[in-house]
C-alpha positions as a printed NumPy array, in Angstrom:
array([[-176.236,    5.158,  -19.288],
       [-173.658,    4.712,  -22.016],
       [-171.79 ,    7.592,  -23.661],
       [-173.323,   10.016,  -21.168],
       [-172.237,   13.637,  -20.902],
       [-170.837,   15.   ,  -17.652],
       [-171.243,   18.483,  -16.234],
       [-169.243,   19.714,  -13.258],
       [-170.151,   22.876,  -11.379],
       [-167.125,   24.036,   -9.417],
       [-163.513,   23.806,  -10.597],
       [-161.798,   23.779,   -7.217],
       [-159.44 ,   20.967,   -6.258],
       [-162.028,   18.195,   -6.483],
       [-163.783,   19.53 ,   -9.571],
       [-160.441,   19.913,  -11.342],
       [-159.337,   16.436,  -10.256],
       [-162.534,   14.894,  -11.621],
       [-162.278,   16.826,  -14.878],
       [-158.664,   15.8  ,  -15.363],
       [-159.309,   12.143,  -14.546],
       [-162.345,   11.975,  -16.819],
       [-160.57 ,   13.734,  -19.706],
       [-157.951,   10.982,  -19.677],
       [-160.638,    8.308,  -20.083],
       [-163.206,    9.799,  -22.445],
       [-163.564,   12.438,  -25.123],
       [-163.212,   15.874,  -23.525],
       [-166.148,   16.994,  -25.674],
       [-168.407,   14.964,  -23.365],
       [-167.367,   17.065,  -20.354],
       [-168.337,   20.628,  -19.484],
       [-167.247,   22.548,  -16.38 ],
       [-168.299,   25.907,  -14.984],
       [-166.776,   28.101,  -12.299],
       [-167.067,   31.823,  -11.518],
       [-163.272,   32.238,  -11.364],
       [-161.523,   32.69 ,  -14.749],
       [-158.22 ,   31.22 ,  -13.533],
       [-159.924,   27.988,  -12.466],
       [-161.813,   27.778,  -15.757],
       [-158.536,   28.24 ,  -17.627],
       [-156.937,   25.255,  -15.875],
       [-159.849,   23.1  ,  -16.992],
       [-159.895,   24.629,  -20.473],
       [-156.252,   23.611,  -20.867],
       [-157.466,   20.003,  -20.689],
       [-159.539,   20.555,  -23.825],
       [-162.79 ,   20.837,  -21.862],
       [-165.5  ,   23.41 ,  -22.505],
       [-165.688,   25.909,  -19.619],
       [-168.66 ,   28.294,  -19.755],
       [-168.933,   30.875,  -16.992],
       [-172.637,   30.194,  -16.4  ],
       [-174.047,   27.121,  -14.666],
       [-177.168,   26.829,  -16.835],
       [-175.007,   25.929,  -19.84 ],
       [-173.567,   23.044,  -17.854],
       [-176.936,   21.754,  -16.662],
       [-178.385,   21.901,  -20.175],
       [-175.604,   19.697,  -21.581],
       [-175.221,   17.204,  -18.719],
       [-176.65 ,   13.728,  -18.26 ],
       [-174.646,   13.5  ,  -15.013],
       [-174.313,   16.744,  -13.061],
       [-171.584,   16.89 ,  -10.405],
       [-172.051,   19.579,   -7.762],
       [-168.487,   20.195,   -6.595],
       [-169.041,   23.201,   -4.361],
       [-168.528,   23.701,   -0.646],
       [-171.4  ,   22.702,    1.647],
       [-172.106,   26.331,    2.527],
       [-172.774,   27.145,   -1.129],
       [-174.987,   24.18 ,   -2.   ],
       [-178.379,   25.699,   -1.128],
       [-177.861,   28.832,   -3.248],
       [-176.47 ,   26.812,   -6.139],
       [-179.419,   24.419,   -6.129],
       [-181.906,   27.29 ,   -6.019],
       [-180.209,   28.922,   -9.003],
       [-180.116,   25.817,  -11.223],
       [-183.415,   24.248,  -10.098],
       [-185.477,   25.299,  -13.158],
       [-182.946,   23.821,  -15.594],
       [-182.547,   20.67 ,  -13.525],
       [-186.303,   20.088,  -13.57 ],
       [-186.267,   20.425,  -17.364],
       [-183.207,   18.264,  -17.99 ],
       [-183.538,   15.717,  -15.126],
       [-179.837,   14.794,  -14.924],
       [-178.388,   12.471,  -12.324],
       [-177.148,   14.684,   -9.49 ],
       [-173.826,   13.745,   -7.883],
       [-173.003,   15.795,   -4.783],
       [-169.538,   15.833,   -3.238],
       [-170.471,   18.29 ,   -0.461],
       [-169.775,   16.965,    3.026],
       [-172.759,   16.609,    5.322],
       [-175.461,   17.833,    2.926],
       [-178.258,   15.267,    2.849],
       [-179.927,   14.06 ,   -0.321],
       [-183.397,   15.039,    0.917],
       [-182.275,   18.646,    1.327],
       [-180.671,   18.724,   -2.122],
       [-183.884,   17.306,   -3.603],
       [-185.971,   19.904,   -1.77 ],
       [-183.787,   22.779,   -2.955],
       [-183.886,   21.511,   -6.535],
       [-187.623,   20.881,   -6.423],
       [-189.133,   17.531,   -7.315],
       [-187.453,   14.188,   -6.79 ],
       [-184.206,   13.997,   -8.741],
       [-181.95 ,   10.959,   -8.781],
       [-179.127,   11.795,   -6.376],
       [-175.847,   10.111,   -5.529],
       [-173.891,   11.486,   -2.603],
       [-170.144,   10.984,   -2.92 ],
       [-167.29 ,   11.561,   -0.515],
       [-163.956,   11.5  ,   -2.374],
       [-160.689,   12.542,   -0.756],
       [-157.719,   14.664,   -1.777],
       [-155.508,   11.826,   -3.119],
       [-157.982,   11.917,   -6.008],
       [-155.791,   14.786,   -7.222],
       [-153.222,   12.072,   -8.028],
       [-155.769,    9.482,   -9.21 ],
       [-155.146,    7.642,   -5.956],
       [-158.226,    8.497,   -3.926],
       [-161.028,    6.521,   -2.367],
       [-164.665,    7.543,   -2.711],
       [-167.7  ,    6.423,   -0.744],
       [-171.051,    6.647,   -2.555],
       [-174.712,    6.391,   -1.571],
       [-177.698,    6.533,   -3.939],
       [-181.283,    7.57 ,   -3.22 ],
       [-184.343,    5.566,   -4.262],
       [-184.811,    7.532,   -7.484],
       [-181.557,    6.24 ,   -8.96 ],
       [-181.468,    3.365,  -11.443],
       [-178.718,    0.761,  -11.952],
       [-177.613,    2.892,  -14.898],
       [-177.335,    5.931,  -12.652],
       [-175.208,    4.004,  -10.173],
       [-172.962,    2.762,  -12.947],
       [-172.537,    6.298,  -14.265],
       [-171.703,    7.687,  -10.815],
       [-169.154,    4.92 ,  -10.265],
       [-167.595,    5.757,  -13.638],
       [-167.255,    9.429,  -12.731],
       [-165.688,    8.87 ,   -9.304],
       [-163.783,    5.829,  -10.524],
       [-161.792,    8.088,  -12.847],
       [-159.815,    9.322,   -9.839],
       [-160.428,    6.833,   -7.03 ],
       [-161.511,    3.451,   -5.817],
       [-165.27 ,    3.374,   -5.288],
       [-167.163,    1.903,   -2.337],
       [-170.944,    1.933,   -1.868],
       [-172.993,    2.417,    1.289],
       [-176.592,    1.292,    1.736],
       [-177.305,    3.706,    4.62 ],
       [-176.971,    7.45 ,    3.997],
       [-176.433,    8.071,    7.72 ],
       [-173.035,    6.36 ,    7.428],
       [-171.787,    9.058,    5.048],
       [-170.798,   11.128,    8.083],
       [-168.602,    8.294,    9.358],
       [-167.079,    7.821,    5.899],
       [-166.33 ,   11.539,    5.799],
       [-164.513,   11.246,    9.127],
       [-162.353,    8.328,    7.989],
       [-161.574,    8.796,    4.302],
       [-162.732,   12.339,    3.564],
       [-160.838,   13.991,    6.423],
       [-158.402,   11.109,    6.868],
       [-155.576,   12.375,    4.618],
       [-155.145,   15.38 ,    6.924],
       [-154.579,   13.057,    9.882],
       [-151.74 ,   11.377,    8.002],
       [-150.278,   14.706,    6.907],
       [-150.242,   15.781,   10.559],
       [-148.535,   12.542,   11.564],
       [-145.847,   13.101,    8.913],
       [-145.378,   16.649,   10.203],
       [-144.943,   15.328,   13.739],
       [-142.567,   12.56 ,   12.667],
       [-140.434,   15.001,   10.669],
       [-140.3  ,   17.377,   13.642],
       [-139.276,   14.509,   15.92 ],
       [-136.435,   13.612,   13.56 ],
       [-135.2  ,   17.192,   13.616],
       [-135.304,   17.182,   17.421],
       [-133.17 ,   14.039,   17.351],
       [-130.541,   15.878,   15.324],
       [-131.392,   15.032,   11.71 ],
       [-131.254,   17.897,    9.174],
       [-134.808,   19.17 ,    8.702],
       [-134.914,   18.487,    4.963],
       [-133.649,   14.951,    5.46 ],
       [-136.044,   14.282,    8.324],
       [-138.98 ,   15.522,    6.213],
       [-137.924,   13.325,    3.296],
       [-137.566,   10.268,    5.538],
       [-140.953,   10.841,    7.162],
       [-142.744,   11.459,    3.866],
       [-141.098,    8.542,    2.083],
       [-141.868,    6.217,    4.954],
       [-145.528,    7.25 ,    4.969],
       [-145.789,    6.749,    1.209],
       [-144.252,    3.281,    1.36 ],
       [-146.303,    2.21 ,    4.362],
       [-149.46 ,    3.474,    2.671],
       [-148.693,    1.402,   -0.405],
       [-148.216,   -1.71 ,    1.731],
       [-151.56 ,   -1.174,    3.475],
       [-153.262,   -0.601,    0.135],
       [-151.834,   -3.808,   -1.314],
       [-152.802,   -5.802,    1.805],
       [-156.311,   -4.568,    2.725],
       [-157.444,   -5.332,    6.248],
       [-153.972,   -6.431,    7.326],
       [-152.601,   -3.286,    8.973],
       [-152.261,   -5.019,   12.356],
       [-150.39 ,   -7.922,   10.743],
       [-148.059,   -5.583,    8.869],
       [-147.342,   -3.737,   12.108],
       [-146.603,   -6.99 ,   13.924],
       [-144.138,   -8.037,   11.229],
       [-141.955,   -4.981,   11.79 ],
       [-142.3  ,   -4.965,   15.579],
       [-139.571,   -7.275,   16.823],
       [-139.814,   -8.279,   20.507],
       [-137.493,   -6.13 ,   22.564],
       [-136.634,   -3.923,   19.591],
       [-136.812,   -0.219,   18.841],
       [-140.213,   -0.35 ,   17.122],
       [-141.8  ,   -2.228,   20.025],
       [-140.552,    0.423,   22.432],
       [-142.047,    3.186,   20.254],
       [-145.391,    1.412,   19.799],
       [-145.701,    0.813,   23.532],
       [-145.048,    4.502,   24.132],
       [-147.755,    5.505,   21.649],
       [-150.307,    3.1  ,   23.1  ],
       [-149.563,    4.144,   26.668],
       [-150.269,    7.753,   25.657],
       [-153.714,    6.778,   24.331],
       [-152.87 ,    6.911,   20.631],
       [-155.785,    4.679,   19.572],
       [-158.29 ,    6.544,   21.731],
       [-156.997,    9.894,   20.465],
       [-157.609,    8.914,   16.85 ],
       [-161.02 ,    7.609,   17.808],
       [-161.92 ,   10.953,   19.357],
       [-160.629,   12.8  ,   16.291],
       [-162.756,   10.681,   13.955],
       [-165.794,   11.151,   16.186],
       [-165.275,   14.927,   16.114],
       [-165.138,   14.924,   12.311],
       [-168.234,   12.718,   12.109],
       [-170.11 ,   15.021,   14.493],
       [-169.139,   18.081,   12.463],
       [-170.325,   16.459,    9.227],
       [-173.673,   15.714,   10.872],
       [-173.881,   19.273,   12.23 ],
       [-173.245,   20.716,    8.766],
       [-176.095,   18.663,    7.363],
       [-178.466,   19.772,   10.103],
       [-177.461,   23.44 ,   10.056],
       [-177.278,   23.963,    6.314],
       [-180.28 ,   21.776,    5.599],
       [-182.584,   23.569,    8.019],
       [-185.554,   25.201,    6.339]])
Protein backbone atom coordinates (compact mmCIF):
# COMPACT_ATOMS: atom_id res chain seq x y z
CA UNK A 1 0.00 0.00 0.00
CA UNK A 2 2.04 2.91 -1.30
CA UNK A 3 0.85 6.52 -1.25
CA UNK A 4 -2.22 5.49 0.74
CA UNK A 5 -4.61 8.01 2.25
CA UNK A 6 -5.23 8.09 5.99
CA UNK A 7 -8.44 8.93 7.80
CA UNK A 8 -8.59 9.49 11.55
CA UNK A 9 -11.86 9.59 13.45
CA UNK A 10 -11.29 11.33 16.77
CA UNK A 11 -8.97 14.30 17.32
CA UNK A 12 -8.28 13.81 21.02
CA UNK A 13 -4.72 13.51 22.30
CA UNK A 14 -3.86 10.37 20.33
CA UNK A 15 -5.69 11.37 17.16
CA UNK A 16 -3.98 14.77 17.21
CA UNK A 17 -0.59 13.19 17.89
CA UNK A 18 -0.99 10.83 14.93
CA UNK A 19 -2.17 13.63 12.65
CA UNK A 20 0.74 15.84 13.64
CA UNK A 21 3.32 13.08 13.25
CA UNK A 22 1.95 12.00 9.88
CA UNK A 23 1.74 15.58 8.57
CA UNK A 24 5.47 15.95 9.17
CA UNK A 25 6.21 12.88 7.03
CA UNK A 26 3.74 13.04 4.15
CA UNK A 27 1.59 15.49 2.25
CA UNK A 28 -1.18 16.75 4.54
CA UNK A 29 -3.57 16.35 1.60
CA UNK A 30 -3.36 12.58 2.14
CA UNK A 31 -4.76 12.91 5.67
CA UNK A 32 -8.31 13.67 6.76
CA UNK A 33 -9.54 13.90 10.36
CA UNK A 34 -13.02 14.24 11.83
CA UNK A 35 -14.20 15.12 15.32
CA UNK A 36 -17.50 16.47 16.67
CA UNK A 37 -15.73 19.25 18.61
CA UNK A 38 -14.84 22.38 16.56
CA UNK A 39 -11.88 23.31 18.78
CA UNK A 40 -10.26 19.91 18.23
CA UNK A 41 -10.86 20.11 14.49
CA UNK A 42 -9.25 23.55 14.44
CA UNK A 43 -6.04 22.24 16.03
CA UNK A 44 -5.81 19.64 13.28
CA UNK A 45 -6.80 22.12 10.58
CA UNK A 46 -3.89 24.32 11.66
CA UNK A 47 -1.61 21.50 10.48
CA UNK A 48 -2.96 21.89 6.95
CA UNK A 49 -5.18 18.81 7.25
CA UNK A 50 -8.76 18.59 6.03
CA UNK A 51 -11.17 18.34 8.99
CA UNK A 52 -14.79 17.59 8.05
CA UNK A 53 -17.30 17.38 10.88
CA UNK A 54 -18.86 14.16 9.58
CA UNK A 55 -17.26 10.72 9.78
CA UNK A 56 -18.59 9.47 6.43
CA UNK A 57 -16.39 11.98 4.60
CA UNK A 58 -13.37 10.49 6.34
CA UNK A 59 -14.29 6.89 5.58
CA UNK A 60 -14.93 7.69 1.91
CA UNK A 61 -11.44 9.17 1.47
CA UNK A 62 -9.41 6.72 3.58
CA UNK A 63 -7.38 3.68 2.57
CA UNK A 64 -6.34 3.35 6.24
CA UNK A 65 -8.99 4.32 8.78
CA UNK A 66 -7.81 4.98 12.34
CA UNK A 67 -10.51 4.76 15.01
CA UNK A 68 -9.12 6.98 17.76
CA UNK A 69 -12.09 7.06 20.10
CA UNK A 70 -12.53 5.85 23.65
CA UNK A 71 -13.51 2.20 24.13
CA UNK A 72 -16.97 3.17 25.36
CA UNK A 73 -17.71 4.94 22.07
CA UNK A 74 -16.43 2.28 19.68
CA UNK A 75 -19.65 0.28 19.23
CA UNK A 76 -21.77 3.33 18.32
CA UNK A 77 -19.08 4.66 16.00
CA UNK A 78 -18.76 1.36 14.16
CA UNK A 79 -22.53 1.07 13.76
CA UNK A 80 -22.67 4.58 12.29
CA UNK A 81 -19.88 4.12 9.74
CA UNK A 82 -20.53 0.45 8.88
CA UNK A 83 -22.29 1.07 5.53
CA UNK A 84 -19.45 3.26 4.24
CA UNK A 85 -16.80 0.87 5.53
CA UNK A 86 -18.42 -2.02 3.67
CA UNK A 87 -18.36 0.05 0.48
CA UNK A 88 -14.81 1.36 0.84
CA UNK A 89 -13.14 -1.61 2.62
CA UNK A 90 -10.32 0.38 4.26
CA UNK A 91 -7.82 -1.11 6.65
CA UNK A 92 -9.18 -0.49 10.15
CA UNK A 93 -6.68 0.53 12.83
CA UNK A 94 -8.17 0.65 16.33
CA UNK A 95 -6.39 2.32 19.24
CA UNK A 96 -9.17 1.58 21.76
CA UNK A 97 -7.98 -0.35 24.80
CA UNK A 98 -9.56 -3.74 25.37
CA UNK A 99 -11.88 -3.80 22.34
CA UNK A 100 -11.32 -7.05 20.46
CA UNK A 101 -10.99 -7.27 16.70
CA UNK A 102 -13.85 -9.79 16.42
CA UNK A 103 -16.23 -7.32 18.07
CA UNK A 104 -15.10 -4.47 15.82
CA UNK A 105 -15.61 -6.71 12.78
CA UNK A 106 -19.07 -7.71 14.00
CA UNK A 107 -20.12 -4.10 14.58
CA UNK A 108 -18.83 -3.07 11.16
CA UNK A 109 -20.41 -6.05 9.44
CA UNK A 110 -18.42 -8.41 7.25
CA UNK A 111 -14.77 -9.25 7.74
CA UNK A 112 -12.63 -6.13 7.47
CA UNK A 113 -8.86 -6.13 7.79
CA UNK A 114 -8.17 -4.91 11.32
CA UNK A 115 -5.02 -3.93 13.17
CA UNK A 116 -5.30 -3.30 16.88
CA UNK A 117 -2.76 -0.80 18.19
CA UNK A 118 -1.84 0.30 21.68
CA UNK A 119 0.23 3.51 21.56
CA UNK A 120 1.07 5.52 24.66
CA UNK A 121 1.07 9.20 25.58
CA UNK A 122 4.76 9.92 24.79
CA UNK A 123 3.54 9.67 21.19
CA UNK A 124 2.50 13.29 21.76
CA UNK A 125 6.24 14.06 21.62
CA UNK A 126 7.05 11.52 18.89
CA UNK A 127 8.64 9.38 21.59
CA UNK A 128 6.05 6.69 22.14
CA UNK A 129 5.97 2.94 21.80
CA UNK A 130 3.12 1.11 20.08
CA UNK A 131 2.18 -2.55 20.18
CA UNK A 132 0.27 -3.87 17.15
CA UNK A 133 -1.65 -7.04 16.29
CA UNK A 134 -3.24 -7.87 12.93
CA UNK A 135 -6.16 -10.18 12.16
CA UNK A 136 -6.14 -12.84 9.45
CA UNK A 137 -7.75 -10.55 6.87
CA UNK A 138 -4.74 -8.23 6.78
CA UNK A 139 -2.11 -8.45 4.04
CA UNK A 140 1.62 -7.64 4.27
CA UNK A 141 0.73 -4.31 2.69
CA UNK A 142 -1.81 -3.64 5.42
CA UNK A 143 0.76 -4.39 8.10
CA UNK A 144 3.28 -2.10 6.44
CA UNK A 145 0.71 0.69 6.26
CA UNK A 146 -0.26 0.29 9.93
CA UNK A 147 3.41 0.35 10.95
CA UNK A 148 3.87 3.53 8.92
CA UNK A 149 0.96 5.24 10.65
CA UNK A 150 2.01 4.35 14.21
CA UNK A 151 5.69 4.68 13.34
CA UNK A 152 5.13 8.40 12.72
CA UNK A 153 4.97 8.93 16.49
CA UNK A 154 6.44 5.82 18.10
CA UNK A 155 8.52 2.70 17.92
CA UNK A 156 6.44 -0.22 16.67
CA UNK A 157 6.34 -3.76 18.05
CA UNK A 158 4.16 -6.60 16.76
CA UNK A 159 2.35 -9.33 18.68
CA UNK A 160 1.22 -12.64 17.20
CA UNK A 161 -1.41 -13.30 19.90
CA UNK A 162 -4.25 -10.80 20.33
CA UNK A 163 -4.77 -11.94 23.93
CA UNK A 164 -1.44 -10.33 24.83
CA UNK A 165 -2.76 -6.88 23.92
CA UNK A 166 -4.17 -6.61 27.45
CA UNK A 167 -0.71 -7.19 28.92
CA UNK A 168 0.82 -4.67 26.51
CA UNK A 169 -1.82 -2.16 27.57
CA UNK A 170 -0.84 -2.69 31.21
CA UNK A 171 2.87 -2.15 30.56
CA UNK A 172 3.23 0.46 27.82
CA UNK A 173 -0.27 1.87 27.43
CA UNK A 174 -0.81 2.64 31.12
CA UNK A 175 2.89 2.60 31.98
CA UNK A 176 3.62 6.34 31.58
CA UNK A 177 1.19 7.07 34.42
CA UNK A 178 3.17 4.79 36.73
CA UNK A 179 6.30 6.82 36.02
CA UNK A 180 4.47 10.11 36.46
CA UNK A 181 3.30 8.90 39.87
CA UNK A 182 6.84 7.90 40.80
CA UNK A 183 8.11 11.36 39.84
CA UNK A 184 5.34 12.91 41.94
CA UNK A 185 6.37 10.78 44.91
CA UNK A 186 10.07 11.51 44.45
CA UNK A 187 9.42 15.26 44.21
CA UNK A 188 7.29 15.12 47.36
CA UNK A 189 10.04 13.21 49.17
CA UNK A 190 12.56 15.88 48.21
CA UNK A 191 10.30 18.58 49.60
CA UNK A 192 9.93 16.63 52.84
CA UNK A 193 13.72 16.51 53.06
CA UNK A 194 13.85 20.29 52.89
CA UNK A 195 14.37 21.04 49.19
CA UNK A 196 12.30 23.89 47.68
CA UNK A 197 9.30 22.32 45.95
CA UNK A 198 10.12 23.73 42.52
CA UNK A 199 13.70 22.52 42.75
CA UNK A 200 12.67 19.09 44.00
CA UNK A 201 10.18 18.74 41.12
CA UNK A 202 12.83 19.76 38.59
CA UNK A 203 15.36 17.31 40.03
CA UNK A 204 12.86 14.45 40.03
CA UNK A 205 11.62 15.16 36.51
CA UNK A 206 15.09 15.65 35.07
CA UNK A 207 16.34 12.49 36.70
CA UNK A 208 13.44 10.48 35.29
CA UNK A 209 14.02 11.89 31.81
CA UNK A 210 17.73 11.07 31.88
CA UNK A 211 17.21 7.60 33.32
CA UNK A 212 14.54 6.90 30.71
CA UNK A 213 16.94 7.87 27.94
CA UNK A 214 19.59 5.52 29.32
CA UNK A 215 17.13 2.62 29.44
CA UNK A 216 15.98 3.38 25.91
CA UNK A 217 19.55 3.41 24.60
CA UNK A 218 20.39 0.16 26.43
CA UNK A 219 17.33 -2.09 25.91
CA UNK A 220 17.03 -5.02 28.29
CA UNK A 221 19.79 -3.71 30.55
CA UNK A 222 17.83 -1.92 33.27
CA UNK A 223 19.16 -4.26 35.98
CA UNK A 224 22.74 -3.68 34.79
CA UNK A 225 22.27 0.08 34.73
CA UNK A 226 20.88 -0.05 38.26
CA UNK A 227 23.82 -2.13 39.46
CA UNK A 228 26.29 0.36 38.01
CA UNK A 229 24.95 3.20 40.14
CA UNK A 230 24.42 1.10 43.27
CA UNK A 231 27.75 1.18 45.07
CA UNK A 232 28.13 -1.33 47.93
CA UNK A 233 27.49 0.39 51.23
CA UNK A 234 26.40 3.61 49.52
CA UNK A 235 23.31 5.79 49.60
CA UNK A 236 21.66 4.20 46.55
CA UNK A 237 22.07 0.69 47.94
CA UNK A 238 20.39 1.75 51.16
CA UNK A 239 17.45 3.23 49.21
CA UNK A 240 17.08 0.20 46.92
CA UNK A 241 17.09 -2.17 49.88
CA UNK A 242 14.36 -0.08 51.50
CA UNK A 243 12.23 -0.22 48.35
CA UNK A 244 12.66 -3.96 47.93
CA UNK A 245 11.92 -4.66 51.58
CA UNK A 246 8.63 -2.77 51.18
CA UNK A 247 7.62 -5.02 48.26
CA UNK A 248 8.29 -2.54 45.47
CA UNK A 249 8.59 -5.21 42.75
CA UNK A 250 5.47 -7.04 43.90
CA UNK A 251 3.54 -3.76 44.12
CA UNK A 252 4.31 -2.92 40.50
CA UNK A 253 3.39 -6.44 39.50
CA UNK A 254 0.00 -6.09 41.17
CA UNK A 255 -0.54 -2.71 39.50
CA UNK A 256 0.21 -4.14 36.06
CA UNK A 257 -2.07 -7.11 36.72
CA UNK A 258 -4.88 -4.74 37.72
CA UNK A 259 -4.48 -2.77 34.49
CA UNK A 260 -4.38 -5.98 32.44
CA UNK A 261 -7.53 -7.26 34.16
CA UNK A 262 -9.34 -3.98 33.50
CA UNK A 263 -8.40 -4.05 29.81
CA UNK A 264 -9.79 -7.58 29.57
CA UNK A 265 -12.96 -6.54 31.42
CA UNK A 266 -13.50 -3.63 29.03
CA UNK A 267 -13.29 -6.00 26.08
CA UNK A 268 -15.76 -8.42 27.63
CA UNK A 269 -18.21 -5.78 28.84
CA UNK A 270 -18.23 -3.53 25.79
CA UNK A 271 -18.05 -6.41 23.35
CA UNK A 272 -21.02 -8.27 24.79
CA UNK A 273 -23.89 -8.65 22.36
